[in-house]
Amino acid sequence: MDSRYLVAQAFAKSRHGDQKYGEFPYAVHLNAVAKLAQPFGLDAMIVAQLHDIIEDTDTSFDELADRFGFTIADAVNYVTDVKLEDRAKRKLEINQRLAALNVEEDAARLALIVKVCDRLANVRSSSQSSPRHYKMYQYEHPAFKEAVYRPGLCDDLWVELNALIIGQPETVLCK
């Protein structure tokens, strides 16, 4: 494995500390997202490891930029929820931000890929262990898809995500 990835993985594990993903260490979730991001390259895997670090720890954008470069830090920043207590308001804000991204920008493309990887990892997990979360993802799916889906960008992930959410993978490529 590339040393940049291993550094990001160790950094994320250290910063997330004792946080849990359900009953598991948080690294289980980060590794699942990174595995889904693997076909999209090393930078996508690094962003996957770091995608919750600004949101869930005291790590700053500047610290990420210093350690991993501006493209990685920008991508992580794009997928970071704002600090609002109301989930609906948080998701509205991030969906508006993600909808405005241009896939021609490296950080934006990485962010969109990792956001789908993150959602797919969450839906896979919740479909097996948390009916409440699974129903929440089903409810949020139309707005999430409207904001994040880009034709030709990680379509295979969207096929699986749609199949898990609505059971109709053939509708994935239709807007």
PDB file of C-alpha atoms in Angstrom:
ATOM      1  CA  MET A   1       0.000   0.000   0.000  1.00  0.00           C
ATOM      2  CA  ASP A   2       1.225   3.512  -0.796  1.00  0.00           C
ATOM      3  CA  SER A   3       2.845   5.368   2.110  1.00  0.00           C
ATOM      4  CA  ARG A   4       0.639   8.465   1.608  1.00  0.00           C
ATOM      5  CA  TYR A   5      -2.425   6.287   2.114  1.00  0.00           C
ATOM      6  CA  LEU A   6      -0.956   4.601   5.185  1.00  0.00           C
ATOM      7  CA  VAL A   7      -0.121   8.007   6.684  1.00  0.00           C
ATOM      8  CA  ALA A   8      -3.707   9.202   6.071  1.00  0.00           C
ATOM      9  CA  GLN A   9      -5.128   5.986   7.523  1.00  0.00           C
ATOM     10  CA  ALA A  10      -2.980   6.244  10.666  1.00  0.00           C
ATOM     11  CA  PHE A  11      -3.736   9.966  11.031  1.00  0.00           C
ATOM     12  CA  ALA A  12      -7.497   9.394  10.738  1.00  0.00           C
ATOM     13  CA  LYS A  13      -7.403   6.480  13.178  1.00  0.00           C
ATOM     14  CA  SER A  14      -5.456   8.562  15.682  1.00  0.00           C
ATOM     15  CA  ARG A  15      -7.715  11.613  15.358  1.00  0.00           C
ATOM     16  CA  HIS A  16     -10.954   9.648  15.587  1.00  0.00           C
ATOM     17  CA  GLY A  17      -9.542   7.936  18.684  1.00  0.00           C
ATOM     18  CA  ASP A  18     -12.196   6.040  20.597  1.00  0.00           C
ATOM     19  CA  GLN A  19     -15.107   7.108  18.379  1.00  0.00           C
ATOM     20  CA  LYS A  20     -17.383   4.280  17.354  1.00  0.00           C
ATOM     21  CA  TYR A  21     -19.291   3.348  14.227  1.00  0.00           C
ATOM     22  CA  GLY A  22     -22.121   1.455  15.815  1.00  0.00           C
ATOM     23  CA  GLU A  23     -20.368  -1.095  17.975  1.00  0.00           C
ATOM     24  CA  PHE A  24     -17.117  -1.004  15.965  1.00  0.00           C
ATOM     25  CA  PRO A  25     -14.092   1.297  16.051  1.00  0.00           C
ATOM     26  CA  TYR A  26     -14.594   4.219  13.663  1.00  0.00           C
ATOM     27  CA  ALA A  27     -11.729   2.962  11.496  1.00  0.00           C
ATOM     28  CA  VAL A  28     -14.019   0.145  10.315  1.00  0.00           C
ATOM     29  CA  HIS A  29     -16.215   2.726   8.575  1.00  0.00           C
ATOM     30  CA  LEU A  30     -13.255   4.665   7.170  1.00  0.00           C
ATOM     31  CA  ASN A  31     -11.730   1.476   5.769  1.00  0.00           C
ATOM     32  CA  ALA A  32     -15.050   0.468   4.191  1.00  0.00           C
ATOM     33  CA  VAL A  33     -15.332   3.852   2.469  1.00  0.00           C
ATOM     34  CA  ALA A  34     -11.707   3.673   1.312  1.00  0.00           C
ATOM     35  CA  LYS A  35     -12.243   0.200  -0.126  1.00  0.00           C
ATOM     36  CA  LEU A  36     -15.183   1.484  -2.171  1.00  0.00           C
ATOM     37  CA  ALA A  37     -13.015   4.412  -3.326  1.00  0.00           C
ATOM     38  CA  GLN A  38     -10.109   2.181  -4.386  1.00  0.00           C
ATOM     39  CA  PRO A  39     -11.080   1.929  -8.095  1.00  0.00           C
ATOM     40  CA  PHE A  40     -10.918   5.740  -8.287  1.00  0.00           C
ATOM     41  CA  GLY A  41      -7.299   6.024  -7.229  1.00  0.00           C
ATOM     42  CA  LEU A  42      -5.030   6.825  -4.350  1.00  0.00           C
ATOM     43  CA  ASP A  43      -6.291  10.360  -3.747  1.00  0.00           C
ATOM     44  CA  ALA A  44      -9.884   9.101  -3.497  1.00  0.00           C
ATOM     45  CA  MET A  45      -8.776   6.515  -0.939  1.00  0.00           C
ATOM     46  CA  ILE A  46      -6.953   9.195   1.065  1.00  0.00           C
ATOM     47  CA  VAL A  47      -9.997  11.477   1.037  1.00  0.00           C
ATOM     48  CA  ALA A  48     -12.104   8.484   2.091  1.00  0.00           C
ATOM     49  CA  GLN A  49      -9.915   7.941   5.141  1.00  0.00           C
ATOM     50  CA  LEU A  50     -10.113  11.632   6.042  1.00  0.00           C
ATOM     51  CA  HIS A  51     -13.694  12.433   5.007  1.00  0.00           C
ATOM     52  CA  ASP A  52     -15.094  12.867   8.546  1.00  0.00           C
ATOM     53  CA  ILE A  53     -12.007  14.285  10.221  1.00  0.00           C
ATOM     54  CA  ILE A  54     -12.918  17.999  10.130  1.00  0.00           C
ATOM     55  CA  GLU A  55     -16.518  17.249  11.091  1.00  0.00           C
ATOM     56  CA  ASP A  56     -15.809  14.829  13.954  1.00  0.00           C
ATOM     57  CA  THR A  57     -12.442  15.912  15.403  1.00  0.00           C
ATOM     58  CA  ASP A  58     -10.544  19.097  16.172  1.00  0.00           C
ATOM     59  CA  THR A  59      -8.508  18.775  12.961  1.00  0.00           C
ATOM     60  CA  SER A  60      -8.531  21.950  10.880  1.00  0.00           C
ATOM     61  CA  PHE A  61      -8.570  22.514   7.142  1.00  0.00           C
ATOM     62  CA  ASP A  62      -5.132  24.151   7.387  1.00  0.00           C
ATOM     63  CA  GLU A  63      -3.700  21.132   9.175  1.00  0.00           C
ATOM     64  CA  LEU A  64      -5.043  18.823   6.455  1.00  0.00           C
ATOM     65  CA  ALA A  65      -3.666  21.088   3.728  1.00  0.00           C
ATOM     66  CA  ASP A  66      -0.235  21.137   5.402  1.00  0.00           C
ATOM     67  CA  ARG A  67      -0.158  17.347   5.769  1.00  0.00           C
ATOM     68  CA  PHE A  68      -1.908  16.172   2.597  1.00  0.00           C
ATOM     69  CA  GLY A  69      -2.068  19.127   0.190  1.00  0.00           C
ATOM     70  CA  PHE A  70      -4.812  21.497  -0.834  1.00  0.00           C
ATOM     71  CA  THR A  71      -6.610  19.148  -3.223  1.00  0.00           C
ATOM     72  CA  ILE A  72      -7.150  16.552  -0.483  1.00  0.00           C
ATOM     73  CA  ALA A  73      -8.078  19.214   2.083  1.00  0.00           C
ATOM     74  CA  ASP A  74     -10.514  20.881  -0.328  1.00  0.00           C
ATOM     75  CA  ALA A  75     -12.185  17.549  -1.096  1.00  0.00           C
ATOM     76  CA  VAL A  76     -12.559  16.760   2.611  1.00  0.00           C
ATOM     77  CA  ASN A  77     -13.914  20.246   3.238  1.00  0.00           C
ATOM     78  CA  TYR A  78     -16.498  19.831   0.467  1.00  0.00           C
ATOM     79  CA  VAL A  79     -17.936  16.713   2.151  1.00  0.00           C
ATOM     80  CA  THR A  80     -17.867  18.106   5.688  1.00  0.00           C
ATOM     81  CA  ASP A  81     -21.238  18.821   7.269  1.00  0.00           C
ATOM     82  CA  VAL A  82     -21.629  22.237   8.878  1.00  0.00           C
ATOM     83  CA  LYS A  83     -22.082  22.298  12.625  1.00  0.00           C
ATOM     84  CA  LEU A  84     -25.877  22.511  12.810  1.00  0.00           C
ATOM     85  CA  GLU A  85     -27.848  20.394  15.264  1.00  0.00           C
ATOM     86  CA  ASP A  86     -30.797  19.875  12.916  1.00  0.00           C
ATOM     87  CA  ARG A  87     -29.968  17.065  10.459  1.00  0.00           C
ATOM     88  CA  ALA A  88     -32.410  18.309   7.815  1.00  0.00           C
ATOM     89  CA  LYS A  89     -30.756  21.750   7.776  1.00  0.00           C
ATOM     90  CA  ARG A  90     -27.266  20.187   7.671  1.00  0.00           C
ATOM     91  CA  LYS A  91     -28.215  17.967   4.747  1.00  0.00           C
ATOM     92  CA  LEU A  92     -29.870  20.827   2.872  1.00  0.00           C
ATOM     93  CA  GLU A  93     -26.706  22.918   3.231  1.00  0.00           C
ATOM     94  CA  ILE A  94     -24.329  20.170   2.147  1.00  0.00           C
ATOM     95  CA  ASN A  95     -26.572  19.091  -0.731  1.00  0.00           C
ATOM     96  CA  GLN A  96     -26.604  22.674  -2.023  1.00  0.00           C
ATOM     97  CA  ARG A  97     -22.797  22.796  -1.763  1.00  0.00           C
ATOM     98  CA  LEU A  98     -22.334  19.435  -3.494  1.00  0.00           C
ATOM     99  CA  ALA A  99     -24.819  20.276  -6.261  1.00  0.00           C
ATOM    100  CA  ALA A 100     -22.686  23.294  -7.180  1.00  0.00           C
ATOM    101  CA  LEU A 101     -19.454  21.306  -7.608  1.00  0.00           C
ATOM    102  CA  ASN A 102     -17.856  21.006 -11.026  1.00  0.00           C
ATOM    103  CA  VAL A 103     -16.354  17.560 -11.724  1.00  0.00           C
ATOM    104  CA  GLU A 104     -13.650  19.207 -13.831  1.00  0.00           C
ATOM    105  CA  GLU A 105     -12.054  20.346 -10.548  1.00  0.00           C
ATOM    106  CA  ASP A 106      -9.985  17.546  -8.992  1.00  0.00           C
ATOM    107  CA  ALA A 107     -11.086  18.199  -5.405  1.00  0.00           C
ATOM    108  CA  ALA A 108     -14.756  18.413  -6.421  1.00  0.00           C
ATOM    109  CA  ARG A 109     -14.582  15.142  -8.359  1.00  0.00           C
ATOM    110  CA  LEU A 110     -12.892  13.409  -5.412  1.00  0.00           C
ATOM    111  CA  ALA A 111     -15.495  14.816  -3.027  1.00  0.00           C
ATOM    112  CA  LEU A 112     -18.412  13.572  -5.121  1.00  0.00           C
ATOM    113  CA  ILE A 113     -16.892  10.099  -5.445  1.00  0.00           C
ATOM    114  CA  VAL A 114     -16.142   9.819  -1.734  1.00  0.00           C
ATOM    115  CA  LYS A 115     -19.581  11.144  -0.783  1.00  0.00           C
ATOM    116  CA  VAL A 116     -21.175   8.300  -2.754  1.00  0.00           C
ATOM    117  CA  CYS A 117     -18.737   5.796  -1.230  1.00  0.00           C
ATOM    118  CA  ASP A 118     -19.611   7.081   2.248  1.00  0.00           C
ATOM    119  CA  ARG A 119     -23.353   6.877   1.602  1.00  0.00           C
ATOM    120  CA  LEU A 120     -23.057   3.387   0.124  1.00  0.00           C
ATOM    121  CA  ALA A 121     -21.007   2.185   3.109  1.00  0.00           C
ATOM    122  CA  ASN A 122     -23.610   3.669   5.468  1.00  0.00           C
ATOM    123  CA  VAL A 123     -26.536   2.135   3.586  1.00  0.00           C
ATOM    124  CA  ARG A 124     -24.844  -1.280   3.427  1.00  0.00           C
ATOM    125  CA  SER A 125     -24.247  -1.181   7.164  1.00  0.00           C
ATOM    126  CA  SER A 126     -27.637   0.190   8.163  1.00  0.00           C
ATOM    127  CA  SER A 127     -29.533  -2.224   5.929  1.00  0.00           C
ATOM    128  CA  GLN A 128     -28.060  -5.029   8.044  1.00  0.00           C
ATOM    129  CA  SER A 129     -28.013  -3.498  11.518  1.00  0.00           C
ATOM    130  CA  SER A 130     -30.038  -0.297  11.897  1.00  0.00           C
ATOM    131  CA  PRO A 131     -33.528  -0.127  10.377  1.00  0.00           C
ATOM    132  CA  ARG A 132     -33.974   3.429  11.705  1.00  0.00           C
ATOM    133  CA  HIS A 133     -30.872   4.694   9.873  1.00  0.00           C
ATOM    134  CA  TYR A 134     -31.721   2.686   6.778  1.00  0.00           C
ATOM    135  CA  LYS A 135     -35.159   4.331   6.570  1.00  0.00           C
ATOM    136  CA  MET A 136     -33.525   7.735   7.065  1.00  0.00           C
ATOM    137  CA  TYR A 137     -31.209   7.091   4.091  1.00  0.00           C
ATOM    138  CA  GLN A 138     -34.170   5.955   2.001  1.00  0.00           C
ATOM    139  CA  TYR A 139     -35.996   9.174   2.836  1.00  0.00           C
ATOM    140  CA  GLU A 140     -32.943  11.323   2.040  1.00  0.00           C
ATOM    141  CA  HIS A 141     -32.031   9.499  -1.171  1.00  0.00           C
ATOM    142  CA  PRO A 142     -33.860  11.672  -3.759  1.00  0.00           C
ATOM    143  CA  ALA A 143     -32.291  14.902  -2.489  1.00  0.00           C
ATOM    144  CA  PHE A 144     -28.891  13.220  -2.052  1.00  0.00           C
ATOM    145  CA  LYS A 145     -28.975  11.850  -5.600  1.00  0.00           C
ATOM    146  CA  GLU A 146     -30.090  15.180  -7.034  1.00  0.00           C
ATOM    147  CA  ALA A 147     -27.112  16.889  -5.378  1.00  0.00           C
ATOM    148  CA  VAL A 148     -24.376  14.283  -5.885  1.00  0.00           C
ATOM    149  CA  TYR A 149     -25.087  12.201  -8.994  1.00  0.00           C
ATOM    150  CA  ARG A 150     -23.076  13.062 -12.094  1.00  0.00           C
ATOM    151  CA  PRO A 151     -23.475  10.900 -15.239  1.00  0.00           C
ATOM    152  CA  GLY A 152     -20.402   8.776 -15.837  1.00  0.00           C
ATOM    153  CA  LEU A 153     -18.903   9.383 -12.396  1.00  0.00           C
ATOM    154  CA  CYS A 154     -18.900   6.177 -10.311  1.00  0.00           C
ATOM    155  CA  ASP A 155     -22.044   4.788 -11.950  1.00  0.00           C
ATOM    156  CA  ASP A 156     -21.388   1.299 -10.554  1.00  0.00           C
ATOM    157  CA  LEU A 157     -21.639   2.682  -7.020  1.00  0.00           C
ATOM    158  CA  TRP A 158     -24.931   4.353  -7.893  1.00  0.00           C
ATOM    159  CA  VAL A 159     -26.291   1.082  -9.296  1.00  0.00           C
ATOM    160  CA  GLU A 160     -25.659  -0.662  -5.987  1.00  0.00           C
ATOM    161  CA  LEU A 161     -26.843   2.291  -3.907  1.00  0.00           C
ATOM    162  CA  ASN A 162     -30.114   2.531  -5.819  1.00  0.00           C
ATOM    163  CA  ALA A 163     -30.599  -1.222  -5.597  1.00  0.00           C
ATOM    164  CA  LEU A 164     -30.193  -1.089  -1.829  1.00  0.00           C
ATOM    165  CA  ILE A 165     -32.353   2.004  -1.380  1.00  0.00           C
ATOM    166  CA  ILE A 166     -35.181   1.530  -3.850  1.00  0.00           C
ATOM    167  CA  GLY A 167     -34.607  -1.851  -5.407  1.00  0.00           C
ATOM    168  CA  GLN A 168     -34.507  -0.444  -8.948  1.00  0.00           C
ATOM    169  CA  PRO A 169     -30.907  -0.335 -10.205  1.00  0.00           C
ATOM    170  CA  GLU A 170     -31.994   0.251 -13.801  1.00  0.00           C
ATOM    171  CA  THR A 171     -33.259   3.746 -12.841  1.00  0.00           C
ATOM    172  CA  VAL A 172     -29.823   4.885 -11.701  1.00  0.00           C
ATOM    173  CA  LEU A 173     -28.730   6.460 -14.937  1.00  0.00           C
ATOM    174  CA  CYS A 174     -31.993   8.322 -15.480  1.00  0.00           C
ATOM    175  CA  LYS A 175     -32.424  11.749 -13.990  1.00  0.00           C
TER     176      LYS A 175
END
